[in-house]
Structures are given as C-alpha cells and as structure tokens.
Tab-separated table of C-alpha atoms in Angstrom:
chain	number	residue	atom	x	y	z
F	8	MET	CA	-57.531	27.057	55.498
F	9	ALA	CA	-58.968	25.833	52.242
F	10	GLY	CA	-56.043	23.392	51.890
F	11	ASN	CA	-56.682	21.902	55.328
F	12	PHE	CA	-60.343	21.440	54.568
F	13	LEU	CA	-59.560	19.614	51.327
F	14	THR	CA	-57.081	17.250	53.032
F	15	THR	CA	-59.664	16.186	55.596
F	16	ARG	CA	-62.174	15.411	52.900
F	17	PHE	CA	-59.581	13.368	51.054
F	18	GLU	CA	-58.764	11.382	54.198
F	19	ALA	CA	-62.423	10.643	54.792
F	20	MET	CA	-62.779	9.403	51.237
F	21	LEU	CA	-59.626	7.304	51.534
F	22	ALA	CA	-60.891	5.822	54.796
F	23	TRP	CA	-64.224	5.028	53.226
F	24	GLY	CA	-62.513	3.309	50.320
F	25	ARG	CA	-60.179	1.342	52.534
F	26	LYS	CA	-62.746	0.107	54.983
F	27	PHE	CA	-64.944	-1.305	52.229
F	28	SER	CA	-62.191	-2.991	50.237
F	29	LEU	CA	-60.471	-5.219	52.755
F	30	PHE	CA	-58.741	-8.040	50.938
F	31	HIS	CA	-58.146	-10.627	53.590
F	32	TYR	CA	-55.508	-13.284	53.917
F	33	PRO	CA	-56.952	-16.223	55.869
F	34	TYR	CA	-54.211	-17.682	58.049
F	35	VAL	CA	-56.316	-20.656	59.066
F	36	THR	CA	-54.694	-23.290	61.241
F	37	ALA	CA	-57.408	-24.945	63.321
F	38	CYS	CA	-61.088	-25.511	64.074
F	39	CYS	CA	-61.941	-21.779	64.012
F	40	GLY	CA	-61.559	-22.218	60.261
F	41	MET	CA	-65.059	-23.741	60.221
F	42	GLU	CA	-66.543	-20.557	61.626
F	43	TYR	CA	-64.396	-18.524	59.270
F	44	MET	CA	-65.806	-20.499	56.343
F	45	SER	CA	-69.349	-19.990	57.476
F	46	ALA	CA	-68.723	-16.274	58.022
F	47	ALA	CA	-67.107	-15.961	54.606
F	48	CYS	CA	-69.696	-17.952	52.639
F	49	ALA	CA	-73.201	-17.078	51.557
F	50	HIS	CA	-75.043	-17.487	54.871
F	51	PHE	CA	-73.309	-14.715	56.752
F	52	ASP	CA	-71.376	-13.321	53.824
F	53	ILE	CA	-68.623	-10.911	54.800
F	54	ASP	CA	-68.754	-9.716	51.211
F	55	ARG	CA	-71.665	-7.505	52.274
F	56	PHE	CA	-69.069	-5.450	54.143
F	57	GLY	CA	-66.573	-5.413	51.319
F	58	ALA	CA	-64.275	-7.989	52.892
F	59	GLY	CA	-65.261	-10.919	50.740
F	60	TRP	CA	-62.269	-11.148	48.514
F	61	THR	CA	-59.884	-13.781	49.822
F	62	ARG	CA	-56.346	-13.304	48.650
F	63	PHE	CA	-53.948	-16.183	49.167
F	64	SER	CA	-50.943	-13.976	48.735
F	65	PRO	CA	-49.884	-11.724	51.611
F	66	ARG	CA	-48.633	-9.154	49.120
F	67	GLN	CA	-52.122	-8.578	47.767
F	68	SER	CA	-53.989	-8.422	51.055
F	69	ASP	CA	-54.459	-5.789	53.702
F	70	LEU	CA	-56.289	-7.729	56.396
F	71	LEU	CA	-54.569	-10.656	58.074
F	72	LEU	CA	-57.169	-12.970	59.606
F	73	VAL	CA	-55.316	-15.202	62.041
F	74	VAL	CA	-57.743	-18.048	62.595
F	75	GLY	CA	-56.763	-20.828	64.966
F	76	THR	CA	-54.011	-21.986	67.277
F	77	ILE	CA	-50.541	-20.664	66.529
F	78	ALA	CA	-47.869	-23.101	67.648
F	79	GLN	CA	-44.380	-22.006	68.594
F	80	LYS	CA	-43.181	-23.835	65.499
F	81	LEU	CA	-45.429	-21.671	63.348
F	82	ALA	CA	-44.697	-18.284	64.917
F	83	PRO	CA	-41.839	-17.359	62.521
F	84	VAL	CA	-44.088	-18.201	59.563
F	85	LEU	CA	-46.830	-15.911	60.863
F	86	LYS	CA	-44.296	-13.141	61.372
F	87	THR	CA	-42.987	-13.599	57.821
F	88	VAL	CA	-46.495	-13.460	56.368
F	89	TYR	CA	-47.218	-10.288	58.326
F	90	ASP	CA	-43.963	-8.694	57.229
F	91	GLN	CA	-44.696	-9.507	53.589
F	92	MET	CA	-48.031	-7.699	53.610
F	93	THR	CA	-47.971	-4.246	52.149
F	94	GLU	CA	-48.981	-1.169	54.131
F	95	PRO	CA	-51.575	-0.236	55.174
F	96	LYS	CA	-52.401	-3.506	56.917
F	97	TRP	CA	-54.594	-4.706	59.750
F	98	VAL	CA	-54.711	-7.853	61.821
F	99	ILE	CA	-57.694	-9.623	63.355
F	100	ALA	CA	-57.090	-12.243	66.051
F	101	PHE	CA	-59.913	-14.691	65.444
F	102	GLY	CA	-60.811	-16.970	68.356
F	103	ALA	CA	-59.543	-17.670	71.847
F	104	CYS	CA	-56.299	-19.328	70.758
F	105	THR	CA	-55.063	-16.351	68.790
F	106	VAL	CA	-56.213	-13.930	71.474
F	107	SER	CA	-54.581	-15.641	74.441
F	108	GLY	CA	-53.523	-19.172	73.582
F	109	GLY	CA	-56.961	-20.370	74.661
F	110	ILE	CA	-57.041	-23.636	76.560
F	111	TYR	CA	-53.535	-24.504	75.418
F	112	ASP	CA	-51.287	-23.185	78.151
F	113	ASN	CA	-48.450	-25.572	77.352
F	114	TYR	CA	-45.042	-25.947	75.758
F	115	ALA	CA	-46.257	-25.779	72.177
F	116	VAL	CA	-48.620	-22.814	71.806
F	117	VAL	CA	-47.983	-19.076	71.503
F	118	GLN	CA	-49.959	-17.327	74.256
F	119	GLY	CA	-51.649	-14.822	71.987
F	120	ILE	CA	-50.435	-13.677	68.580
F	121	ASP	CA	-49.864	-10.165	69.909
F	122	ARG	CA	-46.609	-11.566	71.235
F	123	VAL	CA	-45.447	-11.868	67.654
F	124	ILE	CA	-47.313	-9.252	65.586
F	125	PRO	CA	-49.479	-6.210	66.380
F	126	VAL	CA	-53.212	-6.891	66.519
F	127	ASP	CA	-56.071	-4.472	65.749
F	128	ILE	CA	-59.182	-6.442	66.687
F	129	TYR	CA	-59.560	-9.361	69.067
F	130	ILE	CA	-62.547	-11.635	68.436
F	131	PRO	CA	-63.116	-13.889	71.471
F	132	GLY	CA	-64.925	-17.219	71.428
F	133	CYS	CA	-64.052	-20.858	71.072
F	134	PRO	CA	-64.858	-20.690	68.245
F	135	PRO	CA	-66.569	-17.294	67.793
F	136	ARG	CA	-69.979	-17.321	66.165
F	137	PRO	CA	-70.133	-15.764	62.696
F	138	GLU	CA	-72.149	-12.877	64.149
F	139	THR	CA	-69.229	-12.123	66.448
F	140	VAL	CA	-66.920	-12.179	63.452
F	141	LEU	CA	-69.140	-9.712	61.607
F	142	ASP	CA	-69.196	-7.516	64.697
F	143	GLY	CA	-65.414	-7.625	64.819
F	144	LEU	CA	-65.237	-6.730	61.161
F	145	LEU	CA	-67.561	-3.760	61.682
F	146	LYS	CA	-65.422	-2.612	64.591
F	147	LEU	CA	-62.347	-2.834	62.396
F	148	GLN	CA	-64.095	-0.739	59.764
F	149	GLU	CA	-64.952	1.799	62.435
F	150	LYS	CA	-61.306	1.859	63.434
F	151	ILE	CA	-60.145	2.310	59.849
F	152	LYS	CA	-62.642	5.127	59.406
F	153	THR	CA	-61.445	7.026	62.436
F	154	GLN	CA	-57.731	6.309	62.377
F	155	GLY	CA	-55.213	8.437	60.532
F	156	GLN	CA	-54.796	7.377	56.941
F	157	ASP	CA	-51.032	7.584	56.837
F	158	TRP	CA	-49.055	4.406	57.034
F	159	ARG	CA	-47.756	2.827	60.180
F	160	TRP	CA	-44.112	2.896	59.212
F	161	LYS	CA	-44.448	6.617	58.585
F	162	LYS	CA	-45.767	7.051	62.099
F	163	LYS	CA	-42.941	5.038	63.542
F	164	THR	CA	-40.124	6.898	61.806
F	165	SER	CA	-41.457	10.442	62.068
U	22	MET	CA	-57.319	-67.834	67.015
U	23	GLU	CA	-58.763	-66.609	70.283
U	24	LYS	CA	-57.209	-64.222	72.772
U	25	GLU	CA	-56.070	-66.903	75.161
U	26	ASP	CA	-54.542	-68.932	72.323
U	27	ILE	CA	-52.412	-66.018	71.241
U	28	LEU	CA	-51.164	-65.392	74.743
U	29	THR	CA	-50.443	-69.103	75.196
U	30	ALA	CA	-48.571	-69.181	71.904
U	31	LEU	CA	-46.538	-66.178	73.029
U	32	ARG	CA	-45.683	-67.765	76.350
U	33	THR	CA	-44.678	-71.084	74.842
U	34	SER	CA	-42.605	-69.524	72.059
U	35	PHE	CA	-40.849	-66.978	74.304
U	36	PRO	CA	-40.881	-68.472	77.819
U	37	GLU	CA	-37.944	-66.309	78.943
U	38	ASP	CA	-39.006	-63.014	77.407
U	39	VAL	CA	-42.736	-62.793	78.099
U	40	LEU	CA	-42.990	-61.548	81.656
U	41	GLU	CA	-46.733	-61.387	82.079
U	42	THR	CA	-49.916	-61.944	80.115
U	43	SER	CA	-53.443	-60.896	80.973
U	44	THR	CA	-56.820	-60.060	79.461
U	45	PRO	CA	-57.805	-56.805	81.179
U	46	LEU	CA	-61.331	-55.730	80.172
U	47	GLY	CA	-61.379	-58.327	77.447
U	48	ASP	CA	-58.237	-57.200	75.608
U	49	ALA	CA	-55.250	-59.465	75.285
U	50	ALA	CA	-52.126	-57.880	76.748
U	51	ALA	CA	-48.576	-59.004	77.263
U	52	VAL	CA	-45.575	-57.499	79.046
U	53	VAL	CA	-42.282	-58.431	77.489
U	54	LYS	CA	-38.593	-57.763	77.893
U	55	PRO	CA	-37.485	-54.777	75.784
U	56	GLU	CA	-34.493	-56.534	74.257
U	57	ALA	CA	-36.783	-59.286	72.904
U	58	LEU	CA	-39.457	-56.948	71.582
U	59	ALA	CA	-38.435	-56.840	67.929
U	60	GLY	CA	-38.338	-60.640	67.719
U	61	ILE	CA	-41.704	-60.985	69.431
U	62	MET	CA	-43.313	-58.467	67.125
U	63	ALA	CA	-41.921	-60.294	64.084
U	64	PHE	CA	-43.418	-63.500	65.501
U	65	LEU	CA	-46.797	-61.775	65.969
U	66	LYS	CA	-46.809	-60.386	62.456
U	67	ALA	CA	-46.030	-63.753	60.893
U	68	GLU	CA	-48.580	-66.505	60.223
U	69	PRO	CA	-50.583	-67.926	61.934
U	70	GLN	CA	-50.781	-65.011	64.408
U	71	ALA	CA	-51.122	-62.614	61.444
U	72	PHE	CA	-51.163	-59.309	63.347
U	73	THR	CA	-50.520	-57.476	60.108
U	74	MET	CA	-51.332	-53.985	61.291
U	75	LEU	CA	-49.535	-51.777	63.787
U	76	LEU	CA	-52.306	-49.588	65.172
U	77	ASP	CA	-50.299	-47.494	67.570
U	78	LEU	CA	-46.967	-47.211	69.225
U	79	THR	CA	-46.493	-44.855	72.085
U	80	CYS	CA	-44.781	-44.322	75.384
U	81	VAL	CA	-45.962	-43.676	78.948
U	82	ASP	CA	-43.809	-41.906	81.496
U	83	HIS	CA	-44.017	-43.268	85.049
U	84	PRO	CA	-41.658	-40.998	86.993
U	85	ASP	CA	-42.009	-43.024	90.200
U	86	ARG	CA	-40.830	-46.273	88.633
U	87	LEU	CA	-37.267	-47.434	88.230
U	88	ASP	CA	-38.035	-48.575	84.683
U	89	ARG	CA	-39.605	-45.274	83.939
U	90	PHE	CA	-40.615	-45.398	80.288
U	91	GLU	CA	-43.222	-47.936	79.282
U	92	MET	CA	-43.525	-48.546	75.570
U	93	VAL	CA	-47.010	-49.601	74.453
U	94	TYR	CA	-47.686	-51.286	71.128
U	95	HIS	CA	-51.120	-52.063	69.739
U	96	VAL	CA	-51.336	-54.575	66.908
U	97	PHE	CA	-54.383	-55.655	64.983
U	98	ALA	CA	-55.193	-58.719	62.888
U	99	LEU	CA	-57.511	-57.936	60.009
U	100	GLU	CA	-58.481	-61.595	59.940
U	101	GLY	CA	-60.897	-61.990	62.837
U	102	ALA	CA	-60.484	-58.373	63.959
U	103	ARG	CA	-58.234	-59.376	66.850
U	104	ARG	CA	-56.242	-56.934	68.913
U	105	LEU	CA	-53.227	-57.335	71.130
U	106	ARG	CA	-51.370	-54.935	73.383
U	107	VAL	CA	-47.677	-55.425	74.050
U	108	LYS	CA	-45.777	-53.460	76.677
U	109	ALA	CA	-42.118	-53.161	77.560
U	110	SER	CA	-40.521	-51.044	80.273
U	111	LEU	CA	-37.314	-49.143	79.646
U	112	PRO	CA	-34.868	-47.796	82.236
U	113	ALA	CA	-34.828	-44.064	82.926
U	114	ALA	CA	-31.107	-43.668	82.363
U	115	GLU	CA	-30.978	-45.126	78.897
U	116	PRO	CA	-34.323	-45.759	77.231
U	117	VAL	CA	-33.369	-47.801	74.172
U	118	ILE	CA	-35.480	-50.339	72.331
U	119	GLY	CA	-35.340	-52.058	68.955
U	120	SER	CA	-37.059	-50.326	66.056
U	121	LEU	CA	-40.044	-51.840	64.274
U	122	ALA	CA	-39.447	-49.791	61.143
U	123	GLY	CA	-38.407	-52.924	59.266
U	124	LEU	CA	-41.694	-54.656	60.094
U	125	TRP	CA	-44.215	-51.838	59.674
U	126	LYS	CA	-43.653	-48.685	57.638
U	127	ASN	CA	-45.857	-46.556	59.893
U	128	ALA	CA	-43.543	-47.317	62.795
U	129	VAL	CA	-41.070	-44.858	61.258
U	130	TRP	CA	-43.166	-41.808	62.122
U	131	LEU	CA	-44.626	-43.278	65.309
U	132	GLU	CA	-41.142	-43.937	66.636
U	133	ARG	CA	-40.014	-40.487	65.611
U	134	GLU	CA	-42.906	-39.095	67.655
U	135	ALA	CA	-41.985	-41.191	70.699
U	136	PHE	CA	-38.391	-40.058	70.325
U	137	ASP	CA	-39.469	-36.429	70.035
U	138	MET	CA	-41.835	-36.438	72.994
U	139	PHE	CA	-40.104	-38.867	75.379
U	140	GLY	CA	-36.509	-39.212	74.233
U	141	VAL	CA	-36.755	-42.958	73.695
U	142	ARG	CA	-34.140	-44.112	71.217
U	143	PHE	CA	-34.954	-46.798	68.667
U	144	GLU	CA	-32.084	-48.945	67.525
U	145	GLY	CA	-32.110	-49.614	63.807
U	146	HIS	CA	-34.445	-46.711	62.960
U	147	PRO	CA	-33.568	-45.334	59.518
U	148	ASP	CA	-34.110	-41.660	60.312
U	149	LEU	CA	-34.509	-40.877	63.999
U	150	ARG	CA	-35.235	-37.129	64.036
U	151	ARG	CA	-37.812	-35.057	65.871
U	152	LEU	CA	-41.253	-35.242	64.277
U	153	PHE	CA	-43.267	-32.384	65.824
U	154	MET	CA	-40.926	-30.059	67.648
U	155	TYR	CA	-38.537	-27.831	65.751
U	156	ASP	CA	-34.777	-27.944	65.406
U	157	GLY	CA	-33.143	-26.406	68.421
U	158	PHE	CA	-35.863	-27.488	70.833
U	159	GLU	CA	-34.254	-28.795	74.002
U	160	GLY	CA	-35.667	-31.644	76.047
U	161	HIS	CA	-38.662	-33.873	75.498
U	162	PRO	CA	-41.952	-32.118	76.261
U	163	LEU	CA	-44.129	-35.063	77.299
U	164	ARG	CA	-41.728	-36.261	79.968
U	165	LYS	CA	-43.232	-35.600	83.366
U	166	ASP	CA	-40.171	-33.632	84.473
U	167	TYR	CA	-40.434	-31.212	81.546
U	168	PRO	CA	-41.720	-27.889	82.932
U	169	LEU	CA	-45.451	-27.402	82.281
U	170	ARG	CA	-44.994	-24.025	80.616
U	171	GLY	CA	-41.497	-24.675	79.310
U	172	ARG	CA	-41.868	-22.704	76.117
U	173	GLN	CA	-38.912	-22.269	73.814
U	174	PRO	CA	-39.890	-19.514	71.367
U	175	ARG	CA	-38.176	-19.320	68.018
U	176	LEU	CA	-38.605	-15.539	67.859
U	177	PRO	CA	-38.065	-12.789	70.387
U	178	MET	CA	-41.435	-12.652	72.120
U	179	ARG	CA	-43.131	-10.670	74.850
U	180	PRO	CA	-42.693	-12.927	77.906
U	181	ASP	CA	-45.494	-14.455	79.969
U	182	PRO	CA	-47.097	-12.040	82.436
C-alpha cells in the first residue's frame, strides 16, 4: 500500500515536470508561422507556460509543433522528424491545414497530418490567433498531467 | 517604340509565322506558330526591340480545343517599361515547343514547371525534370483531365473518408 502511494506521487511530480518543460520543435512551413512567431515571442510568450525553448533538433525536443500546410512531397520528412524525436513526445497540429488540409483539397496537400503521425492537440483557425495557441498549449499540459507517465512504445508492446 | 510599332515590326519580320496581333486592354499581344517561337523570341530580345526580360512563361489547358495547350510568354523591356505577350498553341497529342533556356536563364525553371504541371516538352532544354512534384509522381496535375483529388502519397496513409 505504501509503495503504491509513493508511485502515484512520483507520477504526479513527473507529470508536473514534463508539462512545464516542453521543448518544442517548430515544423513551420507556411503562413501559420507568423502566428507561431507572435505566440512564441514576448507579446504572448509561451515561455510563461514553460514551452519557450525552441529546439531545432528533433532529438532534443518533446513537442512537435506542425505549423502550416504539409504537402505530399513533405510528408516523409515530417514522418522522419517525428520518428527521430525521443519519447515521451507530443504533437500539436497548428492551424486548419495541419488539422484537415484546410482549403487545399487538391493533388498536393496531405488532408490532415494525422494521416501520417499521431496528433495530441488540434488547434483550428486559419491561422489561429495566439490566444487559441495558448489555449491549445494549456490543454496539452492538462493532457500530460492526467495521462499515464509511461512511454508510448511501452504501451504499444505490453 | 510603341505597342503598335512592335506588333508591326513582328508582322513584317515574320509574315508567315505571326498569326494574329492585337492590343487587348492596352497590352500588346501576338499569337505565333510554335515552331517559329524561339526565333521570334530571339528577335524580340535583340535590339531595337530590346525585350531583355522574360517575366513569365506558362501554359493554359483548353480541353475543348484541338490545339489544347496554349503557351503564354510575357516579356518586358526595361527601356520604356514596355510589355508584350506572345502565345502559341500546341497540339494535345504531342505538345512540343522550342526551349528559351538559351535566351533567358530563368526560362530553365519556368519551363521545368510547365513540363511538370502540363507535360509540355521543351526541345533544347538542358535539364527537363519535374520542378515541384516528386519522383514517381504520375501524370501532370494542372491538366484539366487530371483528377481533382488525384493524390499520390509517398507514404502509406489513412485514405480519404
């Protein structure tokens, strides 16, 4: 009984640490990048929520921010970047194009990045306002807080 | 050199090859035979016409026409800020036209784009590969008979609902 109690406390602490130290990898391909910049910089400042540190290496980041239209040509690159990230990792689909392909229902555009990689949070909008981005980030933190703190690959294999 | 002068010069220099000239909405435009295009463009680039800049080169697909692909060239003369539009229609079965890569360097990529999107072949192009679409992509997506949602994913993907 005492052991169980201790484990729960440890998980809560781990969740708290993880949700406030999201290193994000900005996968910015299109105009949503403007809103990403404004969300990331001093005005709206995602650093207030511990997600301010931009890492330009997938191996050092745990939050993949997919910002902008993903073309069919680019889909394998996105998949590679996601695969290179170390566990635990989360993905935010930022903007209408990443959520559903947006207005581009044509030969060139992937109709939502969840066709290629798993997505945790969808932020709608074309482009989403920075407040929406912050809301999405808070929802992701809520998810991290409440989800199990083991790693996804463990879940899959066990 | 005014618009009308340029069109007159074109007609007198290439009486056989210039099919039609007009000034729609104030822009000089000429329709020419595709096999004569490269020569005409060289003539336009040279003095005294001096259209030294190739602004754009693209293609229009008219599926209802016999000569289905219409190449459109826009040239610009820095001296006097003059513009000219040159068009040439290509047959659906074998859309081939001479390359302008020897005249203007930017024609290399513009022609690669037209080849990628419409399947127009440019004779004499140094490196006629697709520009935007990836290796293994089949067909030419801006042709009107290409399916609207004809996606060719490079990865296994969840299909459209």
